[in-house]
Amino acid sequence: MDKIELKNLLFLARLGANEKDYLELIKKLENTLQLIDQMNEVDLEKFEPLNNPLELSNVSRADKENDRNAKRDFLDNSPRSDEDYFIVPKIVE
Amino acid sequence: MTFKETRAQFRAKKVSAKELVQDSFKNINKHEELNIFISKFEDDAIAHAEHIDNNFSDFKDLPIGGIPIAHKDIFCTKGKKTTCASKMLESFVPPYDSTVTRNCYEAGSIMIGKTNMDEFAMGSSNETSFFGPVKNPWQKSLVPGGSSGGSAACIAAGITSISTGTDTGGSIRQPAALCGITGLKPTYGLISRWGMIAFCSSMDQAGPFAKDAFGCSALLDAMSSFDTKDSTCTKRQDKNFEASLVNDFGKLRIGVIKGIEDFGISESVLKAYENTKDVLQQMGHSFHELDFSELSSGICSYYVIAPAECSSNLSRFDGVKYGHRAKAENINDLYLISRSEGFGEEVQKRILIGTYVLSAGFYDAYYRKAQRVRRMIKSKFDKFFESVDLVFLPTTLDQAFKMNRESSDPNKMYKEDLLTIPANLAGLPAISFPNGFSNNLPIGAQFIGNYFTEDLILNTTNKFQEVTDWHKMTPS
């Protein structure tokens, strides 16, 4: 992994790091990837990918109105809200 | 006192719920330096206990009626701070209860506080908590294990007789082993995940801690229920786990892994493992060797799938809807700075690994392959359970270790989960119970069972605990 790849990865993950720490971070990530790479030693061709241990099918519920309108509760939990809206920095110039 | 003794005394009116709560808080104060709790609710707990004492007949027959309980701070509690041991959620107050804490409340227990843990349940030592590490009650310079280290230490220190935890890769069983108590990770889908802050949704599972299998059974009865709010929660025939402790499951065929001694397990853990096999044999059970040479690949698979799901689950923390928000001039900086400030180092590392293995070009090489390993592990267990009733193995490679070990070899901490991860990948139930001591520190072993055989697992552990005393040991 090089610095450009890490920069791209940080952007995808919406995380930041100081450029002077890049090399150390790359080392840490590569260390974990090395551990993961050991799975290449196993022959896996005959095994289909498994998403969920119980292989459940989707559960649907009736499209019925309920009384769980928690809009106010959730807005109150926001670091910044105003009436019915979450407030974020200006997006459109 | 064990859960069984505590409940019997409460039911016989020899002790009131209020006295039990007061006793818990005395012990909390005595063990303040262990850093077990993130939040404590003394006034509320006393008021709740008084209500229970005043309405004794309504509570005395409930599975955990009148009993103080501590919940891992990963379960949302309405009107009470739920931090997941992260700066990101330092002041988050959920507007609703998790199904687990709600069920425990309805089963008559009294919540005395929320326990410390690894940040977002990512860690095996409790050192990644924003609120500082928990110390092991057996020896304060050692870790209690993780991620549910606070809940395990709470039982070992005698603060409560039951507590809740979650187990994604061993986070109930490993701290149970390192703290000398009993902890069960149920079958994936037995307990609702509603209101349990998500780390890796396809493996996260809540479960009980107690000193012994009896306490775990009663708490499991309280925690488990079918819940339409969690689409992976399984509708099953209701079992009464406590009542099934007296069942006779007969002589069992127990599977043991061939060449287990070659997986880097310490001498003391191996010795306890062999001694336990002798006890189980004396109880009439027989052993059958299983070939599981691919065991180690479970770790590789786990450290792809868990970070992948973590990177997706934790994308909800953006500084907008709830949680930590940084000062920023534009929306991109708001996301980036809020997340960089709010998440600790280990969480950020796992988000980056997860983002990497899911990114275009790497998906097949990592994520898809890890899912194939997952299928292989599940197929192995399916095959095992055609010929055995339970699989028996140690819980951990070694006993409790010193704090700050990670810095010297980060992968060593990940390898710590070698023996616990397979049950999570396959979604199987597994229990860790104390099975020996060395250097005055506890050792744990585990039974892994087939899907929804918690009754068999608890019954077998309970019978083992009737003829051994390891679970009765307490730190001085």
mmCIF file of C-alpha atoms in Angstrom, chain A residues 15-17 21 24-25 28-29 32, chain B residues 85-87 119-120 122 127-130 310 339-353 406-407 410 414:
data_model
loop_
_atom_site.group_PDB
_atom_site.id
_atom_site.type_symbol
_atom_site.label_atom_id
_atom_site.label_comp_id
_atom_site.label_asym_id
_atom_site.label_seq_id
_atom_site.Cartn_x
_atom_site.Cartn_y
_atom_site.Cartn_z
ATOM 1 C CA LEU A 15 -11.414 9.362 8.217
ATOM 2 C CA GLY A 16 -8.452 11.672 8.500
ATOM 3 C CA ALA A 17 -4.828 11.148 9.425
ATOM 4 C CA ASP A 21 1.657 9.314 10.383
ATOM 5 C CA GLU A 24 3.139 4.002 10.434
ATOM 6 C CA LEU A 25 -0.523 3.539 9.529
ATOM 7 C CA LYS A 28 -0.233 -1.398 10.734
ATOM 8 C CA LEU A 29 -2.720 -2.080 7.949
ATOM 9 C CA THR A 32 -3.250 -7.105 9.472
ATOM 10 C CA ALA B 85 -17.095 3.000 25.392
ATOM 11 C CA SER B 86 -16.517 5.535 22.626
ATOM 12 C CA LYS B 87 -15.968 9.283 22.576
ATOM 13 C CA GLU B 119 -14.727 0.594 22.119
ATOM 14 C CA PHE B 120 -17.594 -0.602 19.898
ATOM 15 C CA MET B 122 -13.509 -4.155 19.114
ATOM 16 C CA GLU B 127 -7.813 -1.536 26.579
ATOM 17 C CA THR B 128 -9.500 0.206 23.639
ATOM 18 C CA SER B 129 -12.190 1.802 25.842
ATOM 19 C CA PHE B 130 -12.350 5.613 25.701
ATOM 20 C CA CYS B 310 -17.978 -2.720 10.918
ATOM 21 C CA ARG B 339 -15.217 10.588 12.816
ATOM 22 C CA SER B 340 -11.462 11.085 13.293
ATOM 23 C CA GLU B 341 -12.043 12.747 16.662
ATOM 24 C CA GLY B 342 -14.841 10.436 17.776
ATOM 25 C CA PHE B 343 -13.357 7.003 17.025
ATOM 26 C CA GLY B 344 -10.320 5.538 18.760
ATOM 27 C CA GLU B 345 -7.293 4.070 17.031
ATOM 28 C CA GLU B 346 -8.409 0.420 16.905
ATOM 29 C CA VAL B 347 -11.877 1.293 15.591
ATOM 30 C CA GLN B 348 -10.372 3.502 12.872
ATOM 31 C CA LYS B 349 -7.986 0.731 11.896
ATOM 32 C CA ARG B 350 -10.834 -1.761 11.545
ATOM 33 C CA ILE B 351 -12.927 0.704 9.521
ATOM 34 C CA LEU B 352 -9.957 1.157 7.170
ATOM 35 C CA ILE B 353 -9.393 -2.598 6.823
ATOM 36 C CA GLU B 406 -0.578 -5.095 21.934
ATOM 37 C CA SER B 407 2.093 -2.538 21.066
ATOM 38 C CA PRO B 410 -0.685 -6.301 17.150
ATOM 39 C CA TYR B 414 -6.087 -11.043 17.065
#
